[in-house]
Coordinates of C-alpha atoms and ligand atoms in Angstrom, one line a residue:
M81 CA 6.8 13.7 2.4
K82 CA 10.4 10.9 2.7
R83 CA 13.3 12.9 2.7
F84 CA 14.2 11.1 0.2
I85 CA 11.3 12.1 -1.9
V86 CA 13.2 16.3 -2.1
L87 CA 16.8 15.2 -2.9
P88 CA 16.6 16.6 -6.6
L89 CA 17.4 12.9 -8.1
L90 CA 20.1 15.0 -9.9
T91 CA 22.1 14.4 -6.7
L92 CA 21.8 10.9 -7.0
L93 CA 23.8 10.8 -9.8
A94 CA 26.9 8.1 -10.1
I95 CA 30.6 10.4 -10.6
P96 CA 30.9 10.1 -14.7
S97 CA 31.8 7.2 -16.3
P98 CA 32.7 7.2 -20.4
A99 CA 29.0 6.8 -21.3
A100 CA 28.3 3.4 -23.5
E101 CA 25.4 1.6 -25.0
R102 CA 24.1 -0.5 -25.9
T103 CA 21.2 -2.6 -27.7
I104 CA 20.5 -5.7 -26.6
P105 CA 18.4 -8.4 -29.4
V106 CA 15.2 -9.0 -27.0
K107 CA 15.5 -12.8 -26.3
G108 CA 13.7 -13.8 -23.7
R109 CA 11.0 -12.1 -21.5
Y110 CA 13.3 -10.6 -19.0
L111 CA 16.6 -8.7 -18.6
N112 CA 18.6 -9.3 -15.3
I113 CA 19.8 -7.1 -13.7
P114 CA 22.7 -7.6 -11.5
V115 CA 22.7 -4.6 -8.8
S116 CA 24.5 -3.4 -5.4
H117 CA 24.4 -1.3 -2.9
S118 CA 28.4 -0.6 -2.9
A119 CA 28.0 1.1 -6.9
P120 CA 26.8 4.7 -7.8
R121 CA 23.0 5.1 -8.3
V122 CA 23.8 5.7 -12.7
R123 CA 21.0 7.3 -14.8
L124 CA 20.7 5.7 -17.3
M125 CA 18.1 5.8 -21.1
M126 CA 15.6 3.2 -21.9
E127 CA 14.0 2.7 -25.7
A128 CA 12.5 0.8 -28.0
D129 CA 9.9 1.4 -30.6
G130 CA 6.7 0.2 -29.3
M131 CA 7.6 2.1 -26.4
D132 CA 8.3 5.8 -24.8
P133 CA 12.0 6.4 -24.2
M134 CA 12.9 5.6 -19.8
P135 CA 15.0 7.2 -17.9
F136 CA 15.6 5.0 -14.8
V137 CA 18.0 4.8 -11.9
V138 CA 20.0 2.6 -11.1
R139 CA 23.4 1.0 -9.2
L140 CA 24.2 -1.5 -11.8
T141 CA 27.9 -3.4 -11.3
D142 CA 29.9 -5.5 -13.5
G143 CA 31.1 -7.4 -9.8
K144 CA 29.3 -9.2 -7.4
P145 CA 25.8 -8.0 -7.3
D146 CA 24.0 -8.3 -3.7
Y147 CA 20.5 -9.2 -6.5
W148 CA 19.3 -9.1 -9.1
V149 CA 16.9 -6.6 -10.1
F150 CA 14.6 -7.9 -13.9
K151 CA 12.9 -5.5 -16.2
D152 CA 10.3 -7.2 -18.3
L153 CA 10.0 -7.0 -21.7
S154 CA 7.3 -8.8 -23.1
R155 CA 6.1 -5.9 -24.5
L156 CA 9.5 -6.1 -26.3
K157 CA 9.2 -9.1 -28.0
G158 CA 11.5 -10.1 -31.0
K159 CA 12.5 -5.8 -30.9
K160 CA 15.5 -4.1 -30.4
L161 CA 16.5 -2.7 -27.2
T162 CA 19.0 0.5 -26.3
V163 CA 19.9 0.7 -22.8
S164 CA 23.0 3.8 -22.2
G165 CA 24.2 6.7 -20.2
D166 CA 27.3 7.3 -18.5
I167 CA 28.4 4.0 -17.2
S168 CA 31.4 1.6 -18.0
E169 CA 30.7 -0.8 -20.7
A170 CA 31.8 -3.7 -18.9
A171 CA 28.7 -3.0 -15.9
L172 CA 25.9 -2.3 -18.5
G173 CA 27.5 -5.4 -20.0
A174 CA 26.3 -7.5 -17.4
A175 CA 23.0 -7.7 -17.4
Y176 CA 21.5 -9.9 -20.4
V177 CA 18.7 -11.4 -21.7
A178 CA 16.9 -14.9 -20.4
D179 CA 13.0 -15.9 -20.1
T180 CA 13.3 -16.8 -16.0
I181 CA 14.2 -13.8 -13.0
V182 CA 17.3 -14.8 -11.4
G183 CA 16.1 -16.5 -8.2
A184 CA 13.2 -17.5 -9.9
S185 CA 13.9 -20.6 -8.1
S186 CA 13.4 -18.9 -4.2
L187 CA 11.2 -16.4 -5.4
Y188 CA 8.5 -16.0 -2.7
A189 CA 9.7 -18.9 -0.3
E190 CA 12.8 -15.9 0.9
A191 CA 13.1 -16.2 4.4
L192 CA 11.7 -12.9 5.3
R193 CA 8.7 -13.2 2.7
P194 CA 5.5 -11.5 4.3
Q195 CA 3.4 -15.6 4.0
Y196 CA 0.1 -13.5 3.0
H197 CA 0.8 -9.5 3.4
F198 CA 1.0 -8.2 -0.2
T199 CA 5.9 -7.6 -1.7
T200 CA 6.3 -7.3 -4.5
A201 CA 8.7 -9.9 -6.4
R202 CA 12.0 -7.5 -6.7
G203 CA 12.0 -3.8 -5.6
W204 CA 11.1 -1.2 -2.7
I205 CA 7.4 -1.2 -2.3
N206 CA 5.4 2.2 -0.6
D207 CA 1.5 3.3 -1.0
P208 CA -1.0 1.5 -3.0
N209 CA -2.3 3.1 -6.1
G210 CA -6.1 3.0 -8.0
L211 CA -7.6 0.9 -6.3
I212 CA -10.6 -0.4 -8.1
W213 CA -12.4 -3.6 -8.8
H214 CA -13.2 -4.5 -12.2
D215 CA -14.2 -7.1 -14.7
G216 CA -13.8 -10.3 -12.0
E217 CA -10.0 -8.7 -10.5
Y218 CA -9.6 -6.6 -8.0
H219 CA -6.3 -4.4 -9.2
L220 CA -2.9 -3.0 -6.8
F221 CA -1.6 -0.3 -8.1
Y222 CA 1.7 1.1 -6.0
Q223 CA 4.7 2.9 -5.8
H224 CA 7.0 0.8 -7.5
N225 CA 10.9 1.1 -7.4
P226 CA 11.8 -1.9 -10.4
Y227 CA 15.2 -1.7 -9.4
E228 CA 16.5 -0.9 -6.2
R229 CA 14.9 -2.4 -2.4
E230 CA 15.0 1.6 -1.6
W231 CA 12.7 4.4 -3.0
E232 CA 13.7 5.6 -6.8
N233 CA 12.4 6.4 -10.2
M234 CA 8.1 5.3 -9.3
H235 CA 6.9 3.2 -11.5
W236 CA 3.0 2.0 -10.8
G237 CA 3.8 -1.6 -10.5
H238 CA 0.5 -3.9 -11.0
A239 CA -1.0 -7.2 -9.0
V240 CA -5.1 -8.7 -9.6
S241 CA -6.4 -10.7 -7.5
P242 CA -10.2 -12.4 -7.0
D243 CA -10.4 -12.5 -3.8
L244 CA -7.9 -9.3 -2.0
L245 CA -5.3 -12.5 -1.1
H246 CA -3.8 -14.3 -3.9
W247 CA -2.4 -11.2 -6.5
E248 CA -1.7 -12.3 -9.3
E249 CA 1.7 -9.7 -9.4
L250 CA 1.4 -7.9 -13.4
D251 CA 4.4 -5.9 -15.8
D252 CA 4.2 -2.6 -14.6
A253 CA 2.0 -0.3 -15.4
L254 CA 2.1 3.6 -15.5
F255 CA 6.5 4.2 -16.2
P256 CA 8.9 7.3 -15.7
D257 CA 8.5 9.3 -19.1
K258 CA 10.5 12.2 -19.8
T259 CA 8.8 14.8 -17.7
G260 CA 9.2 12.4 -15.1
T261 CA 8.4 9.9 -13.1
M262 CA 4.7 8.5 -11.1
F263 CA 3.8 9.2 -7.7
S264 CA 0.5 8.5 -6.4
G265 CA -3.0 8.6 -7.6
S266 CA -6.5 6.8 -8.4
A267 CA -8.4 4.8 -11.3
I268 CA -11.6 4.0 -12.2
I269 CA -13.4 3.3 -15.1
D270 CA -15.3 5.2 -17.6
T271 CA -18.8 4.1 -17.6
D272 CA -20.4 6.5 -20.0
N273 CA -17.0 7.7 -21.8
L274 CA -16.9 11.2 -20.4
A275 CA -13.3 11.0 -21.8
G276 CA -13.6 10.1 -24.8
F277 CA -11.6 7.4 -25.2
N278 CA -13.4 4.3 -24.9
R279 CA -12.9 2.2 -27.3
K280 CA -16.3 -1.0 -29.3
G281 CA -18.1 0.3 -26.1
R282 CA -15.1 -1.4 -23.9
P283 CA -14.5 1.2 -20.6
A284 CA -11.7 3.0 -20.4
M285 CA -10.1 2.6 -17.0
L286 CA -8.4 5.8 -17.0
A287 CA -5.5 6.5 -14.0
Y288 CA -5.3 9.9 -12.4
Y289 CA -1.5 10.1 -10.9
T290 CA 1.1 12.6 -10.5
C291 CA 4.6 13.3 -12.2
E292 CA 7.3 14.6 -10.3
T293 CA 9.3 16.5 -12.9
G294 CA 11.8 17.7 -10.6
E295 CA 11.0 20.7 -10.2
R296 CA 7.1 20.8 -9.5
Q297 CA 4.3 17.9 -9.5
I298 CA 1.8 18.1 -11.5
Q299 CA -1.7 16.1 -12.4
C300 CA -1.7 13.8 -15.0
M301 CA -4.4 10.8 -16.8
A302 CA -4.0 8.2 -18.3
Y303 CA -5.9 5.6 -20.0
S304 CA -6.1 1.4 -20.5
L305 CA -8.8 0.0 -22.2
D306 CA -7.1 -3.7 -21.7
N307 CA -7.9 -3.5 -17.7
G308 CA -5.6 -2.0 -16.3
R309 CA -2.7 -4.2 -18.3
T310 CA -1.0 -1.2 -21.0
F311 CA -2.2 2.8 -20.9
T312 CA -1.7 5.5 -23.4
K313 CA -1.2 8.3 -21.9
Y314 CA -3.2 12.2 -22.7
K315 CA -1.5 13.5 -25.0
A316 CA -2.8 16.6 -23.3
N317 CA -0.9 16.2 -19.4
P318 CA -1.0 17.9 -17.2
L319 CA -4.0 18.2 -16.4
I320 CA -3.4 20.2 -13.2
D321 CA -0.7 22.8 -12.3
S322 CA -1.1 24.5 -8.7
K323 CA 2.7 24.8 -7.7
E324 CA 1.9 28.6 -8.0
E325 CA -1.1 29.2 -7.0
W326 CA 0.2 27.7 -3.5
N327 CA 4.1 28.1 -3.9
S328 CA 4.7 24.7 -2.9
R329 CA 5.2 22.1 -4.9
D330 CA 3.8 19.4 -2.7
T331 CA 0.5 19.3 -4.6
R332 CA -0.2 15.2 -5.2
D333 CA -1.7 12.2 -5.1
P334 CA -5.3 12.4 -6.6
K335 CA -7.9 10.2 -5.7
V336 CA -10.8 11.0 -7.9
F337 CA -14.2 9.0 -7.4
R338 CA -18.2 10.0 -8.7
Y339 CA -21.1 11.8 -6.5
S340 CA -24.5 10.5 -6.1
D341 CA -25.6 12.8 -9.0
G342 CA -23.0 12.0 -11.5
R343 CA -20.3 14.0 -11.1
Y344 CA -16.0 12.8 -10.6
V345 CA -14.9 14.2 -7.5
M346 CA -11.1 15.2 -7.2
V347 CA -9.2 15.0 -3.6
L348 CA -5.6 16.7 -4.3
N349 CA -3.5 17.0 -1.5
E350 CA -1.7 20.8 -2.0
R351 CA 0.6 22.4 0.6
D352 CA -2.0 22.3 3.4
G353 CA -4.4 19.7 2.6
H354 CA -7.5 18.5 0.8
S355 CA -8.4 20.3 -2.7
I356 CA -12.1 19.4 -3.7
F357 CA -12.7 19.5 -7.8
N358 CA -15.0 18.7 -9.9
S359 CA -14.8 17.9 -13.4
S360 CA -17.6 16.8 -16.0
D361 CA -15.8 15.1 -18.9
L362 CA -13.0 14.1 -17.0
R363 CA -10.1 16.0 -18.6
T364 CA -10.9 19.9 -16.7
W365 CA -11.2 20.3 -13.7
E366 CA -11.9 23.3 -11.3
R367 CA -11.9 23.5 -7.5
K368 CA -14.3 24.1 -5.1
S369 CA -12.6 24.1 -1.8
H370 CA -9.5 23.4 0.7
V371 CA -10.1 21.0 3.5
T372 CA -6.2 22.2 6.7
G373 CA -4.7 19.7 9.1
F374 CA -4.2 16.8 6.1
W375 CA -0.3 16.0 4.2
E376 CA -1.1 13.1 2.0
C377 CA -2.7 11.1 -0.2
P378 CA -5.8 12.1 -0.2
E379 CA -9.3 10.5 0.9
L380 CA -12.8 10.4 0.9
F381 CA -15.4 8.4 1.0
E382 CA -19.1 8.0 2.7
L383 CA -20.6 5.4 4.8
P384 CA -23.4 4.3 6.9
V385 CA -23.9 5.0 10.6
D386 CA -24.1 1.6 12.8
G387 CA -25.2 0.0 8.9
D388 CA -27.9 2.5 8.4
P389 CA -28.6 4.2 5.0
S390 CA -30.2 6.6 5.8
N391 CA -28.3 7.7 8.2
T392 CA -24.6 8.8 7.5
L393 CA -20.9 10.4 8.0
W394 CA -18.2 11.5 5.6
V395 CA -14.5 10.7 6.4
M396 CA -12.0 11.7 5.2
Y397 CA -8.2 11.1 6.3
G398 CA -4.5 12.1 4.9
A399 CA -1.8 9.1 4.8
S400 CA -1.0 8.6 8.3
G401 CA -4.0 7.6 8.8
T402 CA -5.4 10.6 10.4
Y403 CA -9.5 11.3 9.9
M404 CA -11.8 13.6 10.6
L405 CA -15.8 13.0 10.0
G406 CA -18.4 15.7 8.4
H407 CA -20.6 16.4 5.4
F408 CA -20.0 17.0 2.1
D409 CA -22.4 18.1 -0.7
G410 CA -20.0 16.5 -3.5
A411 CA -17.3 20.2 -3.3
V412 CA -17.5 20.9 -0.4
F413 CA -17.0 18.3 2.6
S414 CA -17.8 20.1 6.2
P415 CA -15.7 18.8 9.4
V416 CA -18.2 17.3 12.2
S417 CA -15.8 16.0 14.2
G418 CA -11.8 15.2 14.2
K419 CA -9.7 14.3 14.4
H420 CA -9.2 10.8 14.8
R421 CA -6.2 8.2 14.6
Y422 CA -8.2 4.2 13.6
S423 CA -4.8 2.8 13.3
A424 CA -1.0 3.4 14.1
G425 CA 2.6 2.3 13.5
S426 CA 3.6 1.0 10.8
V427 CA 0.8 2.0 8.5
Y428 CA 0.7 4.7 5.5
A429 CA -1.4 6.2 2.3
A430 CA -4.1 4.1 3.1
Q431 CA -6.2 4.4 0.4
T432 CA -9.2 2.1 -0.6
F433 CA -11.1 0.4 -3.8
N434 CA -13.8 2.7 -6.7
N435 CA -16.4 0.4 -8.3
I436 CA -16.9 -2.6 -6.4
P437 CA -19.5 -3.7 -6.9
A438 CA -23.1 -2.4 -5.3
S439 CA -24.7 -6.4 -4.4
D440 CA -21.5 -5.8 -2.3
G441 CA -21.4 -3.2 -0.8
R442 CA -17.8 -2.5 1.5
R443 CA -15.5 -0.2 1.9
I444 CA -12.6 -2.4 1.8
Q445 CA -9.0 -1.1 2.7
I446 CA -5.4 -1.6 1.5
G447 CA -2.1 0.3 3.5
W448 CA 1.1 0.5 3.3
S449 CA 3.0 -1.2 5.5
R450 CA 6.0 0.7 6.0
I451 CA 8.5 -1.7 7.1
D452 CA 11.7 -3.3 5.6
H453 CA 13.3 -6.8 5.7
P454 CA 16.8 -6.9 6.0
G455 CA 18.6 -8.3 3.2
M456 CA 16.1 -9.4 0.8
P457 CA 15.7 -7.9 -2.9
F458 CA 12.5 -6.8 -1.9
H459 CA 11.6 -4.2 1.0
G460 CA 8.1 -2.8 1.9
Q461 CA 4.9 -4.9 2.5
M462 CA 0.6 -4.2 2.4
L463 CA -2.0 -4.8 5.0
L464 CA -4.1 -6.9 5.0
P465 CA -7.5 -5.5 3.0
T466 CA -9.7 -3.9 6.0
E467 CA -12.8 -3.2 5.3
L468 CA -14.1 0.5 6.9
S469 CA -17.6 0.1 8.2
L470 CA -18.0 3.9 11.3
R471 CA -20.1 3.0 14.4
T472 CA -21.2 5.2 17.8
T473 CA -19.1 4.6 20.7
K474 CA -19.0 6.5 23.9
D475 CA -17.4 9.5 22.3
G476 CA -18.5 10.0 19.1
V477 CA -18.9 9.0 15.9
R478 CA -16.4 6.2 14.5
L479 CA -13.4 4.7 12.2
V480 CA -13.9 1.1 12.5
S481 CA -11.8 -1.6 10.3
V482 CA -11.4 -5.2 10.5
P483 CA -9.8 -7.6 8.1
V484 CA -12.3 -8.5 5.4
R485 CA -14.3 -11.1 5.0
E486 CA -12.0 -13.1 2.7
V487 CA -9.2 -13.7 5.6
E488 CA -10.6 -16.1 7.4
S489 CA -10.2 -18.7 4.2
L490 CA -6.7 -18.6 4.6
C491 CA -7.6 -19.4 9.1
M492 CA -7.0 -22.8 9.7
P493 CA -8.5 -23.8 13.0
L494 CA -5.6 -25.0 15.9
G495 CA -7.9 -24.8 19.3
S496 CA -9.8 -22.6 20.3
W497 CA -9.4 -22.8 24.5
Q498 CA -12.5 -20.7 27.5
N499 CA -10.8 -19.0 30.3
L500 CA -7.0 -20.4 30.8
S501 CA -4.6 -18.7 33.8
Q502 CA -2.3 -17.0 32.5
D503 CA -0.2 -19.7 32.8
E504 CA -2.6 -22.1 30.9
A505 CA -2.0 -19.4 28.8
L506 CA 1.5 -19.0 27.3
R507 CA 1.7 -23.0 28.2
T508 CA -0.8 -23.1 25.2
L509 CA 0.8 -20.2 22.8
R510 CA 4.2 -22.7 23.2
Q511 CA 3.1 -25.0 21.9
F512 CA 3.3 -22.7 18.6
D513 CA 6.8 -20.7 19.2
N514 CA 8.2 -20.1 16.3
P515 CA 5.4 -19.6 13.5
D516 CA 5.4 -17.8 10.2
G517 CA 1.8 -16.9 9.9
L518 CA -0.5 -17.2 12.9
R519 CA -3.5 -15.6 14.2
I520 CA -4.3 -15.9 17.8
R521 CA -7.2 -14.2 18.9
A522 CA -8.5 -13.3 22.7
T523 CA -9.9 -11.6 25.1
I524 CA -7.5 -10.8 28.6
A525 CA -9.1 -10.4 31.1
L526 CA -7.1 -7.8 34.0
S527 CA -7.4 -8.0 37.6
H528 CA -5.1 -5.6 38.6
A529 CA -5.3 -2.2 37.2
T530 CA -1.5 -2.7 35.9
D531 CA 0.1 -4.0 32.5
A532 CA -1.1 -7.1 30.3
V533 CA 2.1 -8.7 27.8
I534 CA 2.2 -11.1 24.4
S535 CA 5.1 -11.1 23.8
L536 CA 6.5 -13.3 21.3
G537 CA 10.7 -13.2 20.4
G538 CA 11.5 -9.7 21.0
A539 CA 8.5 -8.1 19.8
R540 CA 5.7 -7.2 21.6
L541 CA 2.0 -8.1 20.4
V542 CA 0.8 -6.9 22.6
D543 CA 1.8 -4.1 25.4
Y544 CA -1.9 -2.9 27.7
D545 CA -1.0 -0.8 30.3
M546 CA -4.0 0.3 32.0
N547 CA -2.8 2.1 34.4
G548 CA -1.1 5.1 31.9
N549 CA -4.1 4.1 29.4
M550 CA -1.4 3.7 26.7
L551 CA -1.5 0.6 24.1
N552 CA 2.2 -0.4 22.3
G553 CA 2.7 3.1 23.5
M554 CA -0.2 4.5 22.0
P555 CA -2.7 7.0 24.1
Y556 CA -5.9 3.9 24.3
S557 CA -8.6 4.3 26.4
P558 CA -11.6 1.1 25.7
D559 CA -14.7 2.1 24.5
D560 CA -15.8 1.1 28.6
P561 CA -13.7 2.9 29.9
T562 CA -14.2 0.7 33.0
S563 CA -13.3 -2.5 31.0
M564 CA -11.2 -5.1 32.6
E565 CA -10.6 -6.3 29.8
L566 CA -8.5 -5.9 26.5
T567 CA -10.4 -8.2 22.3
V568 CA -7.0 -8.7 20.6
D569 CA -7.1 -10.4 16.9
I570 CA -3.3 -10.7 16.4
F571 CA -1.6 -11.0 13.0
V572 CA 1.8 -12.3 13.1
D573 CA 3.4 -12.9 9.6
R574 CA 7.0 -14.2 8.9
A575 CA 8.6 -9.9 9.6
S576 CA 4.9 -8.1 11.1
A577 CA 2.1 -7.9 12.9
E578 CA -0.8 -6.9 13.0
V579 CA -3.3 -6.7 15.6
F580 CA -7.2 -5.2 16.2
V581 CA -8.6 -4.2 19.0
E582 CA -12.3 -4.2 20.7
G583 CA -13.5 -4.8 17.5
G584 CA -11.4 -3.2 14.8
L585 CA -12.3 0.4 16.3
F586 CA -8.2 1.1 16.6
S587 CA -5.6 -1.6 15.2
Y588 CA -1.6 -1.8 14.8
S589 CA 0.9 -3.0 12.9
F590 CA 4.8 -3.2 13.3
G591 CA 7.4 -4.6 11.7
R592 CA 8.7 -7.8 13.5
E593 CA 12.4 -10.0 14.0
R594 CA 12.2 -13.2 11.8
R595 CA 14.9 -15.5 14.8
P596 CA 14.3 -18.7 13.5
G597 CA 14.2 -21.2 15.9
Q598 CA 14.1 -18.6 19.0
D599 CA 10.3 -17.0 18.3
S600 CA 8.6 -18.2 21.9
F601 CA 6.0 -16.7 23.0
Y602 CA 5.8 -14.4 26.5
I603 CA 3.0 -13.2 29.0
R604 CA 3.1 -11.1 30.9
G605 CA 0.1 -9.9 33.2
N606 CA -0.9 -10.2 37.8
R607 CA -2.8 -13.2 37.4
L608 CA -4.3 -12.4 33.7
T609 CA -7.1 -15.0 32.6
F610 CA -7.9 -15.2 29.2
K611 CA -11.1 -16.4 28.7
N612 CA -10.6 -16.6 25.8
L613 CA -8.7 -17.8 23.6
E614 CA -8.3 -19.0 18.9
I615 CA -5.4 -19.8 17.8
S616 CA -5.7 -21.0 13.5
R617 CA -2.5 -20.9 11.3
V618 CA -2.5 -19.1 8.1
E619 CA -1.8 -20.5 5.1
P620 CA 0.5 -18.6 2.5
V621 CA -0.7 -16.7 -0.5
W622 CA 2.1 -17.6 -2.8
N623 CA 1.8 -20.8 -4.2
R624 CA -2.2 -20.4 -4.9
I625 CA -1.6 -19.2 -7.9
Ligands
LIG785 C1 3.4 8.6 0.8 C2 4.4 9.9 -1.2 C3 3.0 10.1 -1.4 C4 3.2 10.4 -3.3 C5 3.9 8.9 -2.8 C6 5.4 8.4 -3.7 O1 4.2 7.9 0.8 O2 4.9 11.2 -0.2 O3 3.1 11.6 -1.4 O4 2.8 10.4 -4.6 O5 4.9 8.6 -1.2 O6 6.7 7.7 -3.9

């Protein structure tokens, strides 16, 4: 768990200021709020007819802001919004309503804005939540603090996409309430109306989330009848409160899915591992089993081995990306191997989509990339969506992750070369120095059992130490241990890089410093040969929506 989560919210409060209240007629779409990181965090309350009162914490300033954040007021048009708290009248007066956000003209064009990885317009993001396909849309909900580029005020942000690449960011979907903030969880479509929220044949989207109250973490539900645009919280929440059973408040991040016999399964992280619950009405849940060895953000899903549907295994993982393979009967997961690691670096809290149509059949994952975007009004990004599969290797069955095929549509070929010497490869790469979005596919043959390094500016895209069995600082041995080759698929974005090795058997990701004009490629090695080198430009996704 991140250190800052355990800080009780109250310790973050400001030195008391005089209480102030302001009532604002909603005559525009956004409340623009100036934020300064030298201003203290103050706890305010937002209230209006038609919205649940919302407590939130913000570094509101009437001085010089570092940047502006906003609250979308579309749902409150024509109403009156009241904002109150222990803050000066002047600071409260600095926020204002308008039809545009401050910074609209540079939105998505900021110096460090990732070009093809999902980021939020304003604020902090962490875990993907409620990943689901429904009615032609992929939904990406995510942990969002809309009011600061640091972790706080957990909301569920919301974006939709037709293709997993071009995301339209909508208003937040779940807001903090008097009980607490909205921690991670998942979403399903209640096709059989088991929970009873469906209306006029329209199936409800159910969001299962953890409510962090400050003292405990309880499991709750909300339903939406408008494709996730707005949610109503279930009146009889919480569904599960297991603090006493575990003598721990670390009980969170419900992942719900339907098992093949029709029952619903919830995997919930409780203290030292993942518990499995069953439900037949989607409201009451019975704990069936528990698997120790995982922390936060549970996942559990079935995959065919080497594409054979008659031979499947279940994959269970936690937030770090370590996984076990095993068998699952709907109530009990029995591990047969692990824990293995398929991905490393910035990845955390990856989740897979529910409800992907059977005709598609893919297991698609999005992970949070824990990287910073210094000086920007946003922080954190999502990794590329990847397709997961199981492949038999010399060490047994392993999880494989490759970018979804849709990513190809962003890649514009710039050239393809074979059998280049190290110097020729370097000259070729240097033509593409200072990249914004670049994909480099290469098979590098080593002539000595030493190093192969490709770097860009200060960032080591590939740092293979064959002698030490290390790849970018992580233990790595190729599937064929005698191989003198390394095959990499490198995605460079403005502030990050993602590298898929050996067709996705291992991947890693990291933040990189963008140094305009000085981002040059460099290769180190002992007479390396690039058996293959393919370079593509990766198109930005923001200007297409
Ligand atoms: C993982 C996590 C989750 C929690 C969320 C809070 O990054 O700690 O366990 O629900 O973040 O933002």
